[in-house]
PDB file of C-alpha atoms in Angstrom:
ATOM      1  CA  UNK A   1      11.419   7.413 -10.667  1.00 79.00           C
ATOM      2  CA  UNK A   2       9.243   6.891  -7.786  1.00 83.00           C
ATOM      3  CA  UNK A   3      10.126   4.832  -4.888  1.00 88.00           C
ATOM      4  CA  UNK A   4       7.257   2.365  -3.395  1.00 84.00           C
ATOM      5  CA  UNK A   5       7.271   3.212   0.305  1.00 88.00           C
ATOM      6  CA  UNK A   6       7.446  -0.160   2.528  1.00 85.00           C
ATOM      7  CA  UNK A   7       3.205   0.249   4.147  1.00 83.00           C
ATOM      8  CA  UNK A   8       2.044   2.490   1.384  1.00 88.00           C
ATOM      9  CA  UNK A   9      -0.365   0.124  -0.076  1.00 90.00           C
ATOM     10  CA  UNK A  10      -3.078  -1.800   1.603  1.00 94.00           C
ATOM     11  CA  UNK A  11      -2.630  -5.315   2.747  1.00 96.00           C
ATOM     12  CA  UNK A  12      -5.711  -7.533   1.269  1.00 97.00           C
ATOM     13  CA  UNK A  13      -7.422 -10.794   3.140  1.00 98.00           C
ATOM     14  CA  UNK A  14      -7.635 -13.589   0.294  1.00 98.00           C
ATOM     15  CA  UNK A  15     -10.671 -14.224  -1.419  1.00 98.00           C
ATOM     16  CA  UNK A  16     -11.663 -17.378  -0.074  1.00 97.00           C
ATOM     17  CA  UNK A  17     -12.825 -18.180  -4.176  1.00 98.00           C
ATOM     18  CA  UNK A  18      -8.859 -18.454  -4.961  1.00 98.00           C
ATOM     19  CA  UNK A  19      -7.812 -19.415  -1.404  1.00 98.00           C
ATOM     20  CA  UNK A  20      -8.379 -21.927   1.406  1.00 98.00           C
ATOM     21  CA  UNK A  21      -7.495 -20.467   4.962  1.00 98.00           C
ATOM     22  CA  UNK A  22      -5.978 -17.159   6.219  1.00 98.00           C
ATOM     23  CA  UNK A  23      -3.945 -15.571   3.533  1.00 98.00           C
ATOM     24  CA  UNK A  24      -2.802 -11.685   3.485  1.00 98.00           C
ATOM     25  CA  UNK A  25      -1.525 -10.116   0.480  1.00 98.00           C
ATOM     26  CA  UNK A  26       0.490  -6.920   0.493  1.00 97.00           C
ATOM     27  CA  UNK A  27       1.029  -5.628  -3.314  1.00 96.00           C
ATOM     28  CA  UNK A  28       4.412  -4.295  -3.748  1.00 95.00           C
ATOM     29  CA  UNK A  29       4.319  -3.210  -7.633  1.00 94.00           C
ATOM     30  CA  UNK A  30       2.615  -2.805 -10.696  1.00 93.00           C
ATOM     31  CA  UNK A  31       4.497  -2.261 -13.838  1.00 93.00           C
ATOM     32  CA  UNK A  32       2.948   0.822 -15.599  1.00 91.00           C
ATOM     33  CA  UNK A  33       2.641   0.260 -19.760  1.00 91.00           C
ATOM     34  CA  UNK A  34       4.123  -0.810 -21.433  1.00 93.00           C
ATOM     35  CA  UNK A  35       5.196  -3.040 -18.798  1.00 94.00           C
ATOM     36  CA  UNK A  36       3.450  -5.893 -17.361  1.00 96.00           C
ATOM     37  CA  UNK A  37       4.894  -7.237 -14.386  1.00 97.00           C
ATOM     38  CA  UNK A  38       3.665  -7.256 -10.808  1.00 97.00           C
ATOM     39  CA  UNK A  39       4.544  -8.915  -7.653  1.00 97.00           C
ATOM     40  CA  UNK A  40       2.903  -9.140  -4.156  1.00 97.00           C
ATOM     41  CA  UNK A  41       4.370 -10.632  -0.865  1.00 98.00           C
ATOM     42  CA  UNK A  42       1.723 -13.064  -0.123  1.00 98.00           C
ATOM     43  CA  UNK A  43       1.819 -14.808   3.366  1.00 98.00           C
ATOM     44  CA  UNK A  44      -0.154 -17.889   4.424  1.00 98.00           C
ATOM     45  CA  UNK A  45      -0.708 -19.242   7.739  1.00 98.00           C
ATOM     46  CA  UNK A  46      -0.732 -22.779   8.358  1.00 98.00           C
ATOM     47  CA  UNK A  47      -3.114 -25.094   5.907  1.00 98.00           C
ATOM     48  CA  UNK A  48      -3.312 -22.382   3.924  1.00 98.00           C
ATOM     49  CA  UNK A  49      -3.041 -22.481   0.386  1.00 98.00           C
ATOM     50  CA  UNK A  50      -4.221 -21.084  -3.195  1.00 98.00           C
ATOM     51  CA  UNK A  51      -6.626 -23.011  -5.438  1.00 98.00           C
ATOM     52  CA  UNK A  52      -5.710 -24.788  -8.688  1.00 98.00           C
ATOM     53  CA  UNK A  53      -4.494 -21.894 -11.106  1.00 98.00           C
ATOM     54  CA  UNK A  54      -2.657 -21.073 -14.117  1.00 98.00           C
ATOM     55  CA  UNK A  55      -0.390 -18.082 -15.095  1.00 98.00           C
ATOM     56  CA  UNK A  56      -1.091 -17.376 -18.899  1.00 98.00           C
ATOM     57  CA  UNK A  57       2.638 -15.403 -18.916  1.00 98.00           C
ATOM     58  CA  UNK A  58       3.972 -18.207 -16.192  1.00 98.00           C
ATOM     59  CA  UNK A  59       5.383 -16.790 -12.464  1.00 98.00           C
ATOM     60  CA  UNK A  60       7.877 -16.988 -10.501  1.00 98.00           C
ATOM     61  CA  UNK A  61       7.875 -17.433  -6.243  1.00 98.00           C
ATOM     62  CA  UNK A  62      10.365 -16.578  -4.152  1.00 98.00           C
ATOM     63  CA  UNK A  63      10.004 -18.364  -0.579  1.00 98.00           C
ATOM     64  CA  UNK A  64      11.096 -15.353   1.875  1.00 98.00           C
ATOM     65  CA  UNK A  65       9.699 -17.099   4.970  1.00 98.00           C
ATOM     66  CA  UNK A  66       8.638 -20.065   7.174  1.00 98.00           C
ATOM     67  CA  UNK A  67       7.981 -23.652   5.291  1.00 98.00           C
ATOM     68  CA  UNK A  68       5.603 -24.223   2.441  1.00 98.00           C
ATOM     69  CA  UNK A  69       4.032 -26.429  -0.236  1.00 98.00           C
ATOM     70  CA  UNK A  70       4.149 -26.459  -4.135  1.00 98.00           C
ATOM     71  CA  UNK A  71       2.304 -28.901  -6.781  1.00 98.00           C
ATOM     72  CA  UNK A  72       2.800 -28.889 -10.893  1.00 98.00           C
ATOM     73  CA  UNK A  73      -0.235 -30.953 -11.935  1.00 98.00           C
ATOM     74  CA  UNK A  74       0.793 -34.740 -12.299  1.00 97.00           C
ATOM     75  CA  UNK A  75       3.951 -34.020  -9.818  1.00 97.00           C
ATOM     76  CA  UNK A  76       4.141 -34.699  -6.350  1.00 98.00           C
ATOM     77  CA  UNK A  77       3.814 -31.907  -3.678  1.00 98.00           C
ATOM     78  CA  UNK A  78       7.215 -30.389  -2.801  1.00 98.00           C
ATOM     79  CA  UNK A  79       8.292 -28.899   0.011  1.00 98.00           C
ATOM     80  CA  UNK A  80       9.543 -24.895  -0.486  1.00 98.00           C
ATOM     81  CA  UNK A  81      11.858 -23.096   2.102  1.00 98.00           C
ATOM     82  CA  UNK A  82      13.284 -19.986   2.522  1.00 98.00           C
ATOM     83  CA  UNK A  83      16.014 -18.638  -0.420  1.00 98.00           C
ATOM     84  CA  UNK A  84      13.794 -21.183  -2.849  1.00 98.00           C
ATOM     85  CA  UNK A  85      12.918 -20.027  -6.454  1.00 98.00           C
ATOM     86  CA  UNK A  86      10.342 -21.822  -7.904  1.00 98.00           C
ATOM     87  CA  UNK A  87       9.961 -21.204 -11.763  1.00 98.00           C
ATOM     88  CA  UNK A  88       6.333 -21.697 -13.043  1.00 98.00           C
ATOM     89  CA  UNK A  89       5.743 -22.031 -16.940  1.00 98.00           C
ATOM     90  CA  UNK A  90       3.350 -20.310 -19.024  1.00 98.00           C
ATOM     91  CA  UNK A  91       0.052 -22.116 -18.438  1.00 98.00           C
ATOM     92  CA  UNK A  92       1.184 -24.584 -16.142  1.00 98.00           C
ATOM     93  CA  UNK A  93      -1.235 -25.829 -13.812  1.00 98.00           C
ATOM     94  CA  UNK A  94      -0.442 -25.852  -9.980  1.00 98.00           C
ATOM     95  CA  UNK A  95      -1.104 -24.759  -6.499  1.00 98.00           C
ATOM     96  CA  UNK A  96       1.173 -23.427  -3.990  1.00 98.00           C
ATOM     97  CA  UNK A  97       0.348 -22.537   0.365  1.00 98.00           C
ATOM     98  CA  UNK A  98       2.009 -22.591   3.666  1.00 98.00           C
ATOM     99  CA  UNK A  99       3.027 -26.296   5.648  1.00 98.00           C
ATOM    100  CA  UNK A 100       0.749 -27.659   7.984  1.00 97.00           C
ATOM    101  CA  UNK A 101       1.623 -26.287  11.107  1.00 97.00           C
ATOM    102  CA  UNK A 102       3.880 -23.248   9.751  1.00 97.00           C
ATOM    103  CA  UNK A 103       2.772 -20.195   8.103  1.00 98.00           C
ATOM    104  CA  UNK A 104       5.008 -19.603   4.923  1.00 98.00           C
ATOM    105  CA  UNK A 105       5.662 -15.967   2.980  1.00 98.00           C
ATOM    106  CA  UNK A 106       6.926 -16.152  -1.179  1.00 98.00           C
ATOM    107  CA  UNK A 107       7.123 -12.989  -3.248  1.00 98.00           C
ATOM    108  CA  UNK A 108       4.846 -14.152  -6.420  1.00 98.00           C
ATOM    109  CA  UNK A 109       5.899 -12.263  -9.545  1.00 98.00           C
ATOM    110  CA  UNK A 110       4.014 -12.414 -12.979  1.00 98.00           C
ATOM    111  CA  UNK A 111       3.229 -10.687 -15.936  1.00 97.00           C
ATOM    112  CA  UNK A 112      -0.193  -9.793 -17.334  1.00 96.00           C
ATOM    113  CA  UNK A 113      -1.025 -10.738 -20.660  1.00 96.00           C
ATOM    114  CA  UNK A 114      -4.222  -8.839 -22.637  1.00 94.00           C
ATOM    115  CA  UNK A 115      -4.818  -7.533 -18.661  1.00 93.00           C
ATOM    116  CA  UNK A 116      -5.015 -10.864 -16.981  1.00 96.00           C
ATOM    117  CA  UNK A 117      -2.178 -12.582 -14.964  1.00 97.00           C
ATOM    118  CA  UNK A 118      -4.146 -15.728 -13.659  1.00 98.00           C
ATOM    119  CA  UNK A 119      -6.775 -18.172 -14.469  1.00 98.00           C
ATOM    120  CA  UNK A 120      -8.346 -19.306 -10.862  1.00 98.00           C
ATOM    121  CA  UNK A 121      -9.161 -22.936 -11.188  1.00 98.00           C
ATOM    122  CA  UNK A 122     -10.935 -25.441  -8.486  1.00 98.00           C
ATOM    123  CA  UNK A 123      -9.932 -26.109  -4.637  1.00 98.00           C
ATOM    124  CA  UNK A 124      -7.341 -28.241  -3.898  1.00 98.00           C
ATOM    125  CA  UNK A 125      -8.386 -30.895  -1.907  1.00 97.00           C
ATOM    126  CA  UNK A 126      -7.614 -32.289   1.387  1.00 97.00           C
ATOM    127  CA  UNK A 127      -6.237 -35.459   0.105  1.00 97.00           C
ATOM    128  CA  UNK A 128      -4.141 -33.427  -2.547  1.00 97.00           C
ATOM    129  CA  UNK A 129      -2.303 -30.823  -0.076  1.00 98.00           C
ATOM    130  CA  UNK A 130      -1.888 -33.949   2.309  1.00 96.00           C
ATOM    131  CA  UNK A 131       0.236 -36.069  -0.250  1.00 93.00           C
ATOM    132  CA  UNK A 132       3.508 -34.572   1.053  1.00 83.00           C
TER     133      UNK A 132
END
């Protein structure tokens, strides 16, 4: 067993072709084979948010910090807080960021499937990460 040491990895900026606005992401583990998880604590500041995506394996977030937003496709955008789990199906298309005017910090955990772990999609609009 090796521990992860908290700072032992590099924080990464965002890509701004999966994200809109400031987001950091700090990796905190990768499953070695046969396993296939891996999480990162991914932190948004305010407006900030991911594009359109899918999971092929699904995800799961866990809000750690500050106030947030979440969409399924075809459901309205929902507010996420601190302690919140939100459970994301195989495939299921959605977006997820930080509030307006608050920055907003959720552990994202998923599992790889033939290597990949997400399917980057389109932008969300304005319009769509307004309809709160």
């Amino acid at each position: 067993m090796e521990i992860a040491r908290a700072g032992s990895q590099p924080s990464a900026t965002g890509p701004s072709d999966w994200f809109t606005g400031r987001v950091r992401i700090d990796p905190l583990f990768q499953s070695p084979p046969p396993g296939r998880a891996a999480a990162a604590m991914v932190t948004f500041e305010p407006g900030a948010r991911t594009n359109w995506h899918t999971h092929p394996l699904g995800q799961t977030l866990v809000v750690i910090s500050g106030v947030g937003r979440f969409q399924r496709e075809g459901g309205p955008v929902e507010e996420i807080r601190p302690g919140d789990v939100v459970p994301i199906a195989p495939d299921e298309r959605h977006w997820h960021g930080a509030g307006a005017s608050t920055a907003m910090t959720h552990i994202a955990i998923q599992e790889a499937l033939d290597g990949k772990a997400v399917d980057w999609l389109e932008p969300v609009t304005e319009e769509q990460y307004a309809a709160i």
